[in-house]
mmCIF file of C-alpha atoms and ligand atoms in Angstrom:
data_model
loop_
_atom_site.group_PDB
_atom_site.id
_atom_site.type_symbol
_atom_site.label_atom_id
_atom_site.label_comp_id
_atom_site.label_asym_id
_atom_site.label_seq_id
_atom_site.Cartn_x
_atom_site.Cartn_y
_atom_site.Cartn_z
ATOM 1 C CA MET A 18 100.980 133.561 140.409
ATOM 2 C CA ARG A 19 101.524 129.835 140.886
ATOM 3 C CA GLU A 20 101.047 128.738 144.473
ATOM 4 C CA ILE A 21 103.538 126.280 145.943
ATOM 5 C CA LEU A 22 102.811 124.554 149.261
ATOM 6 C CA VAL A 23 106.026 124.423 151.280
ATOM 7 C CA THR A 24 105.674 121.968 154.153
ATOM 8 C CA GLY A 25 108.288 122.572 156.842
ATOM 9 C CA GLY A 26 108.776 125.992 155.260
ATOM 10 C CA ALA A 27 109.563 127.668 158.596
ATOM 11 C CA GLY A 28 112.662 125.501 159.091
ATOM 12 C CA TYR A 29 116.269 125.967 158.053
ATOM 13 C CA ILE A 30 116.245 124.890 154.397
ATOM 14 C CA GLY A 31 112.537 125.565 153.805
ATOM 15 C CA SER A 32 112.782 129.226 154.846
ATOM 16 C CA HIS A 33 115.620 129.811 152.368
ATOM 17 C CA VAL A 34 113.648 128.090 149.590
ATOM 18 C CA VAL A 35 110.562 130.218 150.352
ATOM 19 C CA ARG A 36 112.596 133.364 149.650
ATOM 20 C CA ALA A 37 114.030 131.901 146.432
ATOM 21 C CA LEU A 38 110.516 130.966 145.252
ATOM 22 C CA GLU A 39 109.197 134.455 145.870
ATOM 23 C CA ALA A 40 112.174 136.022 144.088
ATOM 24 C CA ARG A 41 111.339 133.858 141.042
ATOM 25 C CA GLY A 42 107.666 134.905 140.939
ATOM 26 C CA PHE A 43 106.035 131.952 142.727
ATOM 27 C CA ALA A 44 103.620 132.359 145.655
ATOM 28 C CA PRO A 45 104.832 130.149 148.529
ATOM 29 C CA VAL A 46 102.231 129.011 151.072
ATOM 30 C CA ILE A 47 104.023 127.738 154.166
ATOM 31 C CA TYR A 48 102.610 124.733 156.017
ATOM 32 C CA ASP A 49 104.422 124.051 159.270
ATOM 33 C CA ASN A 50 103.490 122.812 162.733
ATOM 34 C CA LEU A 51 106.331 124.903 164.214
ATOM 35 C CA SER A 52 107.637 121.873 166.114
ATOM 36 C CA THR A 53 111.141 122.668 164.924
ATOM 37 C CA GLY A 54 110.571 125.695 162.669
ATOM 38 C CA PHE A 55 110.362 129.358 163.669
ATOM 39 C CA ARG A 56 107.533 131.793 162.928
ATOM 40 C CA ASP A 57 110.137 134.571 162.737
ATOM 41 C CA PHE A 58 111.872 132.826 159.807
ATOM 42 C CA VAL A 59 108.821 133.430 157.617
ATOM 43 C CA ARG A 60 107.520 136.822 158.805
ATOM 44 C CA GLY A 61 105.743 138.472 155.895
ATOM 45 C CA PHE A 62 104.876 135.121 154.239
ATOM 46 C CA GLU A 63 101.586 133.247 154.469
ATOM 47 C CA LEU A 64 101.831 130.567 157.166
ATOM 48 C CA VAL A 65 99.260 127.814 157.763
ATOM 49 C CA GLN A 66 99.920 125.915 160.974
ATOM 50 C CA GLY A 67 99.446 122.172 160.579
ATOM 51 C CA SER A 68 101.007 118.734 160.417
ATOM 52 C CA ILE A 69 101.747 116.690 157.285
ATOM 53 C CA GLY A 70 99.993 113.816 159.085
ATOM 54 C CA ASP A 71 96.688 115.727 159.180
ATOM 55 C CA TYR A 72 94.814 114.435 156.122
ATOM 56 C CA GLU A 73 91.645 116.517 156.609
ATOM 57 C CA THR A 74 93.459 119.837 157.032
ATOM 58 C CA LEU A 75 95.602 119.136 153.986
ATOM 59 C CA CYS A 76 92.583 118.195 151.824
ATOM 60 C CA ALA A 77 90.754 121.353 152.939
ATOM 61 C CA LEU A 78 93.793 123.424 151.988
ATOM 62 C CA PHE A 79 94.062 121.735 148.584
ATOM 63 C CA ARG A 80 90.340 122.393 147.986
ATOM 64 C CA GLU A 81 90.629 126.095 148.812
ATOM 65 C CA ARG A 82 93.834 126.808 146.906
ATOM 66 C CA GLU A 83 95.286 126.187 143.476
ATOM 67 C CA ILE A 84 98.482 124.442 144.536
ATOM 68 C CA ALA A 85 100.714 123.702 141.529
ATOM 69 C CA CYS A 86 103.275 121.676 143.498
ATOM 70 C CA VAL A 87 104.162 120.628 147.043
ATOM 71 C CA MET A 88 107.726 120.875 148.380
ATOM 72 C CA ASN A 89 108.235 118.739 151.478
ATOM 73 C CA PHE A 90 110.810 119.848 154.070
ATOM 74 C CA ALA A 91 108.837 118.567 157.073
ATOM 75 C CA SER A 92 111.269 115.883 158.098
ATOM 76 C CA PHE A 93 113.428 114.765 161.004
ATOM 77 C CA ILE A 94 117.069 114.970 159.997
ATOM 78 C CA ALA A 95 119.521 113.764 162.646
ATOM 79 C CA VAL A 96 121.347 110.604 161.571
ATOM 80 C CA GLY A 97 122.547 109.760 165.112
ATOM 81 C CA GLU A 98 119.114 110.243 166.701
ATOM 82 C CA SER A 99 117.514 108.045 164.044
ATOM 83 C CA VAL A 100 119.685 105.124 165.182
ATOM 84 C CA GLU A 101 118.430 105.581 168.764
ATOM 85 C CA LEU A 102 114.798 106.373 167.930
ATOM 86 C CA PRO A 103 114.028 104.681 164.593
ATOM 87 C CA LEU A 104 110.239 104.663 164.991
ATOM 88 C CA ARG A 105 110.180 108.419 165.497
ATOM 89 C CA TYR A 106 111.833 108.663 162.064
ATOM 90 C CA TYR A 107 109.683 106.058 160.306
ATOM 91 C CA GLU A 108 106.553 107.654 161.744
ATOM 92 C CA ASN A 109 107.282 111.181 160.607
ATOM 93 C CA ASN A 110 109.455 110.757 157.538
ATOM 94 C CA VAL A 111 107.522 107.809 156.072
ATOM 95 C CA SER A 112 104.017 107.417 157.600
ATOM 96 C CA ARG A 113 103.121 111.106 157.741
ATOM 97 C CA THR A 114 104.702 111.697 154.354
ATOM 98 C CA VAL A 115 102.468 108.940 152.948
ATOM 99 C CA THR A 116 99.458 110.771 154.436
ATOM 100 C CA LEU A 117 100.594 113.951 152.709
ATOM 101 C CA LEU A 118 100.958 112.075 149.404
ATOM 102 C CA ARG A 119 97.501 110.520 149.830
ATOM 103 C CA ALA A 120 95.944 113.923 150.491
ATOM 104 C CA MET A 121 97.666 115.242 147.368
ATOM 105 C CA LEU A 122 96.522 112.361 145.148
ATOM 106 C CA ASP A 123 92.947 112.477 146.488
ATOM 107 C CA SER A 124 92.877 116.222 145.812
ATOM 108 C CA GLY A 125 94.385 116.057 142.324
ATOM 109 C CA VAL A 126 97.699 117.736 143.252
ATOM 110 C CA LYS A 127 100.268 115.783 141.265
ATOM 111 C CA ARG A 128 103.624 117.524 141.522
ATOM 112 C CA PHE A 129 106.052 117.009 144.404
ATOM 113 C CA ILE A 130 109.601 118.075 145.239
ATOM 114 C CA PHE A 131 111.101 115.783 147.850
ATOM 115 C CA SER A 132 113.963 116.616 150.236
ATOM 116 C CA SER A 133 116.017 113.463 149.960
ATOM 117 C CA SER A 134 119.549 113.008 151.192
ATOM 118 C CA ALA A 135 123.061 111.779 150.542
ATOM 119 C CA ALA A 136 122.257 109.377 153.375
ATOM 120 C CA VAL A 137 120.400 107.161 150.826
ATOM 121 C CA TYR A 138 123.771 105.955 149.511
ATOM 122 C CA GLY A 139 125.302 104.623 152.743
ATOM 123 C CA GLU A 140 128.989 103.720 152.247
ATOM 124 C CA PRO A 141 129.479 104.606 148.581
ATOM 125 C CA GLU A 142 131.365 102.363 146.160
ATOM 126 C CA ILE A 143 132.183 105.229 143.769
ATOM 127 C CA VAL A 144 133.273 108.727 144.879
ATOM 128 C CA PRO A 145 132.140 111.351 143.835
ATOM 129 C CA ILE A 146 128.786 109.563 144.006
ATOM 130 C CA PRO A 147 126.600 109.619 140.866
ATOM 131 C CA GLU A 148 122.794 109.366 141.144
ATOM 132 C CA ASP A 149 122.724 105.845 139.729
ATOM 133 C CA ALA A 150 125.015 104.493 142.475
ATOM 134 C CA ARG A 151 123.649 101.700 144.671
ATOM 135 C CA LEU A 152 121.231 102.957 147.347
ATOM 136 C CA CYS A 153 122.177 101.222 150.568
ATOM 137 C CA PRO A 154 121.580 103.500 153.584
ATOM 138 C CA THR A 155 123.445 102.865 156.858
ATOM 139 C CA SER A 156 120.967 104.633 159.167
ATOM 140 C CA PRO A 157 117.202 104.572 159.773
ATOM 141 C CA TYR A 158 117.174 108.221 158.656
ATOM 142 C CA GLY A 159 118.724 107.291 155.306
ATOM 143 C CA ARG A 160 116.262 104.402 154.945
ATOM 144 C CA THR A 161 113.278 106.730 155.465
ATOM 145 C CA LYS A 162 114.495 108.850 152.557
ATOM 146 C CA HIS A 163 115.164 105.789 150.408
ATOM 147 C CA PHE A 164 111.678 104.363 151.134
ATOM 148 C CA VAL A 165 109.943 107.592 150.158
ATOM 149 C CA GLU A 166 111.944 107.767 146.933
ATOM 150 C CA GLU A 167 110.731 104.213 146.154
ATOM 151 C CA ILE A 168 107.132 105.203 146.931
ATOM 152 C CA LEU A 169 107.479 108.162 144.580
ATOM 153 C CA ARG A 170 108.694 105.863 141.794
ATOM 154 C CA ASP A 171 105.683 103.578 142.403
ATOM 155 C CA LEU A 172 103.345 106.566 142.167
ATOM 156 C CA ASP A 173 104.984 107.579 138.903
ATOM 157 C CA VAL A 174 104.008 104.169 137.480
ATOM 158 C CA SER A 175 100.517 103.958 139.011
ATOM 159 C CA SER A 176 99.306 107.497 138.317
ATOM 160 C CA GLU A 177 100.099 110.871 136.805
ATOM 161 C CA PHE A 178 101.970 111.834 139.950
ATOM 162 C CA ARG A 179 105.448 113.199 139.122
ATOM 163 C CA SER A 180 108.233 114.213 141.496
ATOM 164 C CA VAL A 181 111.817 115.353 141.800
ATOM 165 C CA SER A 182 113.925 113.944 144.643
ATOM 166 C CA LEU A 183 116.781 116.235 145.608
ATOM 167 C CA ARG A 184 119.527 114.406 147.463
ATOM 168 C CA TYR A 185 121.217 117.014 149.613
ATOM 169 C CA PHE A 186 124.715 116.534 150.813
ATOM 170 C CA ASN A 187 125.546 118.612 153.926
ATOM 171 C CA ALA A 188 123.467 121.793 153.937
ATOM 172 C CA ALA A 189 125.445 124.575 155.572
ATOM 173 C CA GLY A 190 125.752 128.358 155.878
ATOM 174 C CA ALA A 191 123.041 130.960 156.150
ATOM 175 C CA HIS A 192 121.248 133.663 154.175
ATOM 176 C CA PRO A 193 123.758 136.479 153.562
ATOM 177 C CA SER A 194 121.299 138.933 155.190
ATOM 178 C CA GLY A 195 121.965 137.167 158.512
ATOM 179 C CA GLU A 196 118.177 137.045 159.089
ATOM 180 C CA ILE A 197 117.738 133.268 158.860
ATOM 181 C CA GLY A 198 120.064 130.338 159.291
ATOM 182 C CA GLU A 199 120.618 126.982 160.928
ATOM 183 C CA SER A 200 118.994 126.427 164.306
ATOM 184 C CA HIS A 201 118.031 123.026 165.687
ATOM 185 C CA VAL A 202 117.012 122.146 169.243
ATOM 186 C CA PRO A 203 118.993 120.271 170.362
ATOM 187 C CA GLU A 204 121.742 121.120 167.883
ATOM 188 C CA THR A 205 123.576 118.060 166.532
ATOM 189 C CA HIS A 206 125.177 119.444 163.355
ATOM 190 C CA LEU A 207 128.870 119.990 163.026
ATOM 191 C CA ILE A 208 129.194 123.606 161.865
ATOM 192 C CA PRO A 209 126.796 125.191 164.431
ATOM 193 C CA LEU A 210 128.493 123.194 167.198
ATOM 194 C CA VAL A 211 131.964 124.263 166.090
ATOM 195 C CA MET A 212 130.648 127.858 166.149
ATOM 196 C CA ARG A 213 129.463 127.238 169.691
ATOM 197 C CA ALA A 214 133.009 126.221 170.611
ATOM 198 C CA ALA A 215 134.274 129.432 168.952
ATOM 199 C CA MET A 216 131.948 131.509 171.129
ATOM 200 C CA ASP A 217 132.237 129.635 174.380
ATOM 201 C CA GLU A 218 135.693 128.761 175.661
ATOM 202 C CA SER A 219 134.272 126.173 178.054
ATOM 203 C CA TYR A 220 132.592 124.178 175.221
ATOM 204 C CA ARG A 221 134.658 121.609 173.332
ATOM 205 C CA ILE A 222 133.475 120.079 170.045
ATOM 206 C CA LYS A 223 133.514 116.284 170.084
ATOM 207 C CA VAL A 224 135.176 114.779 167.008
ATOM 208 C CA PHE A 225 133.152 111.621 166.363
ATOM 209 C CA GLY A 226 135.621 109.003 165.118
ATOM 210 C CA THR A 227 139.303 109.545 164.357
ATOM 211 C CA ASP A 228 140.079 106.128 162.846
ATOM 212 C CA TYR A 229 138.151 106.326 159.555
ATOM 213 C CA ASP A 230 139.987 105.519 156.346
ATOM 214 C CA THR A 231 140.247 109.198 155.337
ATOM 215 C CA ARG A 232 143.168 111.652 155.068
ATOM 216 C CA ASP A 233 143.136 112.585 158.773
ATOM 217 C CA GLY A 234 140.980 109.778 160.158
ATOM 218 C CA THR A 235 137.804 111.889 160.545
ATOM 219 C CA CYS A 236 134.638 111.773 158.388
ATOM 220 C CA VAL A 237 134.512 113.566 155.069
ATOM 221 C CA ARG A 238 131.406 115.498 154.017
ATOM 222 C CA ASP A 239 130.460 117.688 151.053
ATOM 223 C CA TYR A 240 129.182 121.022 152.435
ATOM 224 C CA ILE A 241 126.777 122.916 150.198
ATOM 225 C CA HIS A 242 125.465 126.413 150.897
ATOM 226 C CA VAL A 243 121.766 126.563 151.743
ATOM 227 C CA ASN A 244 121.155 129.345 149.180
ATOM 228 C CA ASP A 245 122.660 127.153 146.457
ATOM 229 C CA LEU A 246 120.274 124.400 147.569
ATOM 230 C CA ALA A 247 117.406 126.885 147.417
ATOM 231 C CA ASP A 248 118.307 127.880 143.831
ATOM 232 C CA ALA A 249 118.334 124.206 142.826
ATOM 233 C CA HIS A 250 114.809 123.762 144.207
ATOM 234 C CA VAL A 251 113.433 126.530 142.040
ATOM 235 C CA LEU A 252 115.186 125.133 138.960
ATOM 236 C CA ALA A 253 113.884 121.627 139.734
ATOM 237 C CA LEU A 254 110.374 122.990 140.202
ATOM 238 C CA GLU A 255 110.447 124.782 136.854
ATOM 239 C CA LYS A 256 111.678 121.606 135.146
ATOM 240 C CA LEU A 257 109.004 119.484 136.827
ATOM 241 C CA LEU A 258 106.198 121.858 135.844
ATOM 242 C CA GLU A 259 107.480 121.982 132.278
ATOM 243 C CA GLU A 260 108.573 118.405 131.582
ATOM 244 C CA ASP A 261 106.375 116.336 133.860
ATOM 245 C CA ARG A 262 108.975 113.617 134.605
ATOM 246 C CA THR A 263 110.036 111.846 137.825
ATOM 247 C CA LEU A 264 113.721 112.590 138.454
ATOM 248 C CA ALA A 265 116.441 112.542 141.139
ATOM 249 C CA TYR A 266 119.426 114.868 141.539
ATOM 250 C CA ASN A 267 122.407 115.090 143.867
ATOM 251 C CA LEU A 268 123.091 118.535 145.285
ATOM 252 C CA GLY A 269 126.629 119.048 146.559
ATOM 253 C CA ASN A 270 129.812 120.971 145.796
ATOM 254 C CA GLY A 271 131.837 117.966 144.682
ATOM 255 C CA SER A 272 134.600 118.454 147.244
ATOM 256 C CA GLY A 273 134.892 116.839 150.643
ATOM 257 C CA PHE A 274 136.185 118.219 153.937
ATOM 258 C CA THR A 275 137.093 116.266 157.034
ATOM 259 C CA VAL A 276 135.714 117.181 160.463
ATOM 260 C CA ARG A 277 139.140 118.565 161.402
ATOM 261 C CA GLU A 278 139.244 120.685 158.226
ATOM 262 C CA VAL A 279 135.840 122.150 159.087
ATOM 263 C CA ILE A 280 137.105 123.031 162.568
ATOM 264 C CA GLU A 281 140.165 124.664 161.002
ATOM 265 C CA SER A 282 137.968 126.666 158.603
ATOM 266 C CA VAL A 283 135.887 127.997 161.515
ATOM 267 C CA ARG A 284 139.107 128.907 163.343
ATOM 268 C CA ARG A 285 140.365 130.824 160.269
ATOM 269 C CA VAL A 286 137.088 132.653 159.669
ATOM 270 C CA THR A 287 136.373 133.574 163.291
ATOM 271 C CA GLY A 288 139.956 134.068 164.410
ATOM 272 C CA ARG A 289 139.090 132.216 167.616
ATOM 273 C CA ALA A 290 140.531 129.135 169.252
ATOM 274 C CA ILE A 291 138.280 126.057 169.043
ATOM 275 C CA GLY A 292 138.259 123.560 171.903
ATOM 276 C CA GLN A 293 137.998 119.956 170.628
ATOM 277 C CA ILE A 294 138.044 116.472 172.050
ATOM 278 C CA ASP A 295 138.315 113.105 170.273
ATOM 279 C CA ALA A 296 135.274 110.871 170.766
ATOM 280 C CA PRO A 297 134.119 107.430 169.538
ATOM 281 C CA ARG A 298 132.438 107.032 166.142
ATOM 282 C CA ARG A 299 128.771 108.065 165.968
ATOM 283 C CA PRO A 300 126.659 105.053 164.866
ATOM 284 C CA GLY A 301 125.171 105.397 161.382
ATOM 285 C CA ASP A 302 127.871 107.733 160.015
ATOM 286 C CA PRO A 303 129.419 106.737 156.648
ATOM 287 C CA ALA A 304 133.134 107.612 156.349
ATOM 288 C CA SER A 305 132.902 109.774 153.260
ATOM 289 C CA LEU A 306 130.085 111.393 151.246
ATOM 290 C CA ILE A 307 130.992 113.510 148.230
ATOM 291 C CA ALA A 308 128.546 114.342 145.458
ATOM 292 C CA SER A 309 128.778 114.260 141.757
ATOM 293 C CA SER A 310 126.279 117.001 140.887
ATOM 294 C CA ASP A 311 126.994 116.874 137.156
ATOM 295 C CA ARG A 312 123.409 115.909 136.387
ATOM 296 C CA ALA A 313 121.972 118.952 138.206
ATOM 297 C CA VAL A 314 124.519 121.225 136.532
ATOM 298 C CA LYS A 315 123.762 119.806 133.087
ATOM 299 C CA GLU A 316 120.008 119.255 133.246
ATOM 300 C CA LEU A 317 118.898 122.035 135.610
ATOM 301 C CA GLY A 318 121.536 124.630 134.684
ATOM 302 C CA TRP A 319 122.430 124.786 138.398
ATOM 303 C CA LYS A 320 125.539 126.831 139.291
ATOM 304 C CA PRO A 321 126.459 126.748 142.997
ATOM 305 C CA ARG A 322 127.768 130.180 144.019
ATOM 306 C CA TYR A 323 129.558 129.210 147.239
ATOM 307 C CA ALA A 324 132.348 126.873 146.162
ATOM 308 C CA GLU A 325 134.716 127.603 149.065
ATOM 309 C CA LEU A 326 134.158 126.170 152.539
ATOM 310 C CA ASP A 327 135.385 129.409 154.168
ATOM 311 C CA SER A 328 132.774 131.487 152.306
ATOM 312 C CA ILE A 329 130.047 129.110 153.538
ATOM 313 C CA VAL A 330 131.383 129.298 157.083
ATOM 314 C CA GLU A 331 131.487 133.125 156.904
ATOM 315 C CA THR A 332 127.729 133.306 156.292
ATOM 316 C CA ALA A 333 127.126 130.830 159.128
ATOM 317 C CA TRP A 334 129.245 132.955 161.472
ATOM 318 C CA ARG A 335 127.289 136.129 160.608
ATOM 319 C CA TRP A 336 124.067 134.268 161.429
ATOM 320 C CA GLU A 337 125.401 132.740 164.649
ATOM 321 C CA SER A 338 126.511 136.133 165.945
ATOM 322 C CA ARG A 339 123.072 137.547 165.227
ATOM 323 C CA ARG A 340 120.924 134.666 166.437
ATOM 324 C CA LEU A 341 122.444 134.711 169.884
ATOM 325 C CA ARG A 342 121.208 138.291 170.206
ATOM 326 C CA LYS A 343 117.752 137.244 168.933
ATOM 327 C CA GLY A 344 117.566 134.131 171.121
ATOM 328 C CA TYR A 345 116.788 131.377 168.542
HETATM 329 N N1 UFG B 422 130.304 115.495 163.871
HETATM 330 C C1 UFG B 422 131.254 115.533 164.881
HETATM 331 N N2 UFG B 422 130.902 116.139 166.051
HETATM 332 C C2 UFG B 422 129.668 116.703 166.272
HETATM 333 C C3 UFG B 422 128.715 116.657 165.199
HETATM 334 C C4 UFG B 422 129.084 116.041 164.025
HETATM 335 O O1 UFG B 422 132.356 115.029 164.747
HETATM 336 O O2 UFG B 422 129.427 117.203 167.363
HETATM 337 C C5 UFG B 422 130.673 114.855 162.595
HETATM 338 C C6 UFG B 422 129.737 113.705 162.236
HETATM 339 O O3 UFG B 422 130.167 112.503 162.831
HETATM 340 C C7 UFG B 422 129.846 113.710 160.705
HETATM 341 C C8 UFG B 422 130.087 115.185 160.355
HETATM 342 O O4 UFG B 422 130.534 115.785 161.567
HETATM 343 O O5 UFG B 422 130.939 112.971 160.313
HETATM 344 C C9 UFG B 422 128.844 115.902 159.898
HETATM 345 O O6 UFG B 422 127.813 115.640 160.852
HETATM 346 P P1 UFG B 422 126.419 116.415 160.869
HETATM 347 O O7 UFG B 422 125.656 115.908 162.050
HETATM 348 O O8 UFG B 422 126.647 117.883 160.771
HETATM 349 O O9 UFG B 422 125.753 115.974 159.508
HETATM 350 P P2 UFG B 422 125.505 114.505 158.913
HETATM 351 O O10 UFG B 422 126.540 114.266 157.841
HETATM 352 O O11 UFG B 422 125.380 113.469 159.957
HETATM 353 O O12 UFG B 422 124.062 114.673 158.297
HETATM 354 C C10 UFG B 422 123.696 115.802 157.518
HETATM 355 C C11 UFG B 422 122.191 115.994 157.664
HETATM 356 C C12 UFG B 422 121.480 114.813 157.098
HETATM 357 C C13 UFG B 422 121.976 114.538 155.686
HETATM 358 C C14 UFG B 422 123.463 114.399 155.636
HETATM 359 C C15 UFG B 422 123.934 114.229 154.208
HETATM 360 O O13 UFG B 422 121.824 116.139 159.041
HETATM 361 O O14 UFG B 422 120.115 115.110 157.107
HETATM 362 O O15 UFG B 422 124.049 115.558 156.181
HETATM 363 O O16 UFG B 422 125.312 113.992 154.151
HETATM 364 F F1 UFG B 422 121.456 113.381 155.251
#
């Protein structure tokens, strides 16, 4: 069985991808320092505890194993925090990622799947956004992803290193089993916080910015189910192993929802009232991000299964109800 090193595999997206890899006959080896991931998310899978900035540990692992490809989910992800603490983002998402890439190159591991982001586009000129749109990030977070994509293109020219960058739009929802799902400490993402407001009458969700040039003045995002993202990773991996080319794909549903529409969806699905309060814009947030995923559909044969926002929110609600009992 082909072994795939999944850095950050005990986190939200990584843990869903690990299950998709196993279902498709790959052998995922999880590499995570558990700084934001959860051991419980990967019970029953092989877990090596370590940091992507630890060159020696990575080289030792590459020597001992036959790793066909590395998938890198070990990344900081909060746009707002990256504006306040840019060096934290450049250090982890760029410097440590470079160490990981160096360990791979020095060990002869030449295939890489990179978790990139819609944040590389900044304020888009064309919507839905195609992959060849201008990359002009508006946050340090988005710049870290852009920089790594550039590094990967340089490696493609300088060596036999090949990679696929997957530009996620807004990952959302949870595994239908309810066993794993979104959990960040502190939580900054919209859907989990709206769920919090559904569960706790005293908590009100802040709506960041109500004067954007959108249909109701709040930001528009393209929410894509985490299992659909996971499927795309396996398809991208199979293409990379077969065709040996450096590529980039958008992963989104192609439809955008405003913050108020997300709140309304959670109200419909949960049947509960949601407390909300208007707040100033959050620095770094583009007004609208909607994907064109035509390339992934055409070239990878990707077919997202969760097209409706309510069906995504339903899986998130099942997870939220369960995780409170489990204490994540
Ligand atoms: N929002 C609120 N109130 C909150 C939290 C969020 O109004 O309490 C708004 C944000 O301003 C934004 C939208 O809800 O307009 C979505 O915000 P999230 O924090 O859930 O997600 P982001 O769009 O900021 O970022 C997410 C990932 C990034 C990824 C990006 C791609 O965290 O890693 O999606 O679009 F790059």
